[in-house]
């Protein structure tokens, strides 16, 4: 289960973290779950509670060893997003609404064509932005200082 580079990386991902997907191939075929993690460098996704494998972990400092069940990554071609109306797996398409917003919608043979909402988990960042300024941050006074004024001729280069 080591790291293996993908032959051809997917450039435009239509499956996002937090999507409700159905596994269409493998030992958990037909089961649904939420996407926990997307591994873009390998074209793989991890689905919560699915594709469990036994991992033997050796005992070390600060943790005990044993046999644990962990979620193994699935190839992205083995999962499909679930249509929010019919509950069946479908392909994902993009379209623009009348107001100009870009949305994902269910497409395919038995799809309803309904809009697939963006997962709520994507609104919060995995690594939160720092709230306090660090040692390399520019002070706010210097950022807000006006150094160029075209009418007064301040900050104009001498040509």
mmCIF file of C-alpha atoms in Angstrom, residues 7-93:
data_model
loop_
_atom_site.group_PDB
_atom_site.id
_atom_site.type_symbol
_atom_site.label_atom_id
_atom_site.label_comp_id
_atom_site.label_asym_id
_atom_site.label_seq_id
_atom_site.Cartn_x
_atom_site.Cartn_y
_atom_site.Cartn_z
ATOM 1 C CA UNK A 7 0.104 7.682 -14.783
ATOM 2 C CA UNK A 8 -2.020 10.649 -15.847
ATOM 3 C CA UNK A 9 -3.142 13.216 -13.277
ATOM 4 C CA UNK A 10 -6.680 14.582 -13.416
ATOM 5 C CA UNK A 11 -6.593 18.318 -14.055
ATOM 6 C CA UNK A 12 -10.265 19.240 -13.486
ATOM 7 C CA UNK A 13 -11.609 17.497 -10.373
ATOM 8 C CA UNK A 14 -15.390 17.162 -10.172
ATOM 9 C CA UNK A 15 -15.383 15.222 -6.882
ATOM 10 C CA UNK A 16 -14.717 17.361 -3.803
ATOM 11 C CA UNK A 17 -14.010 16.707 -0.130
ATOM 12 C CA UNK A 18 -17.330 16.305 1.701
ATOM 13 C CA UNK A 19 -19.255 14.945 -1.309
ATOM 14 C CA UNK A 20 -21.657 12.042 -0.828
ATOM 15 C CA UNK A 21 -20.399 9.296 -3.166
ATOM 16 C CA UNK A 22 -21.258 5.703 -4.047
ATOM 17 C CA UNK A 23 -18.543 3.103 -4.588
ATOM 18 C CA UNK A 24 -19.160 1.477 -7.976
ATOM 19 C CA UNK A 25 -16.309 -1.074 -7.999
ATOM 20 C CA UNK A 26 -14.440 -3.133 -5.409
ATOM 21 C CA UNK A 27 -15.295 -4.959 -2.212
ATOM 22 C CA UNK A 28 -17.582 -2.154 -0.947
ATOM 23 C CA UNK A 29 -19.529 -1.872 -4.225
ATOM 24 C CA UNK A 30 -22.938 -0.216 -3.806
ATOM 25 C CA UNK A 31 -22.162 1.469 -0.467
ATOM 26 C CA UNK A 32 -22.286 5.239 0.033
ATOM 27 C CA UNK A 33 -20.158 7.514 2.183
ATOM 28 C CA UNK A 34 -18.627 10.963 2.507
ATOM 29 C CA UNK A 35 -15.252 11.805 1.028
ATOM 30 C CA UNK A 36 -12.818 12.382 3.852
ATOM 31 C CA UNK A 37 -9.737 13.308 1.819
ATOM 32 C CA UNK A 38 -8.753 13.865 -1.819
ATOM 33 C CA UNK A 39 -5.229 12.818 -2.841
ATOM 34 C CA UNK A 40 -4.712 14.647 -6.131
ATOM 35 C CA UNK A 41 -1.133 13.452 -6.660
ATOM 36 C CA UNK A 42 -2.394 9.852 -6.911
ATOM 37 C CA UNK A 43 -5.904 10.400 -8.400
ATOM 38 C CA UNK A 44 -7.363 8.799 -5.271
ATOM 39 C CA UNK A 45 -9.944 9.584 -2.580
ATOM 40 C CA UNK A 46 -10.541 8.283 0.951
ATOM 41 C CA UNK A 47 -14.177 7.524 1.827
ATOM 42 C CA UNK A 48 -15.209 7.532 5.512
ATOM 43 C CA UNK A 49 -15.556 4.007 6.893
ATOM 44 C CA UNK A 50 -15.120 2.264 3.517
ATOM 45 C CA UNK A 51 -12.332 0.143 1.959
ATOM 46 C CA UNK A 52 -10.996 -0.838 5.392
ATOM 47 C CA UNK A 53 -7.689 -2.722 5.493
ATOM 48 C CA UNK A 54 -5.729 -4.167 8.411
ATOM 49 C CA UNK A 55 -2.528 -2.293 9.234
ATOM 50 C CA UNK A 56 0.143 -3.823 11.472
ATOM 51 C CA UNK A 57 1.789 -1.099 13.540
ATOM 52 C CA UNK A 58 4.920 -1.755 15.574
ATOM 53 C CA UNK A 59 5.059 -0.520 19.166
ATOM 54 C CA UNK A 60 7.201 2.558 19.711
ATOM 55 C CA UNK A 61 7.735 5.453 22.068
ATOM 56 C CA UNK A 62 4.455 7.061 23.061
ATOM 57 C CA UNK A 63 2.128 4.619 21.275
ATOM 58 C CA UNK A 64 1.131 0.995 21.474
ATOM 59 C CA UNK A 65 1.403 -1.435 18.606
ATOM 60 C CA UNK A 66 -1.145 -3.861 17.215
ATOM 61 C CA UNK A 67 -3.414 -4.488 14.271
ATOM 62 C CA UNK A 68 -5.640 -1.570 13.307
ATOM 63 C CA UNK A 69 -8.278 -1.057 10.617
ATOM 64 C CA UNK A 70 -7.654 2.005 8.468
ATOM 65 C CA UNK A 71 -9.350 3.430 5.377
ATOM 66 C CA UNK A 72 -7.343 2.791 2.221
ATOM 67 C CA UNK A 73 -7.542 5.176 -0.752
ATOM 68 C CA UNK A 74 -9.813 4.328 -3.693
ATOM 69 C CA UNK A 75 -9.137 5.368 -7.269
ATOM 70 C CA UNK A 76 -11.389 8.258 -8.293
ATOM 71 C CA UNK A 77 -12.796 6.208 -11.199
ATOM 72 C CA UNK A 78 -14.264 3.721 -8.703
ATOM 73 C CA UNK A 79 -16.567 6.281 -7.039
ATOM 74 C CA UNK A 80 -19.406 8.455 -8.351
ATOM 75 C CA UNK A 81 -21.283 11.342 -6.781
ATOM 76 C CA UNK A 82 -24.801 10.477 -5.584
ATOM 77 C CA UNK A 83 -27.668 12.360 -7.229
ATOM 78 C CA UNK A 84 -29.382 14.385 -4.447
ATOM 79 C CA UNK A 85 -32.871 13.687 -5.877
ATOM 80 C CA UNK A 86 -32.788 10.039 -7.022
ATOM 81 C CA UNK A 87 -30.062 8.718 -4.696
ATOM 82 C CA UNK A 88 -28.338 6.933 -7.594
ATOM 83 C CA UNK A 89 -24.762 7.463 -8.782
ATOM 84 C CA UNK A 90 -24.369 10.037 -11.549
ATOM 85 C CA UNK A 91 -21.792 12.013 -13.460
ATOM 86 C CA UNK A 92 -21.090 15.629 -12.584
ATOM 87 C CA UNK A 93 -21.451 18.512 -15.012
#
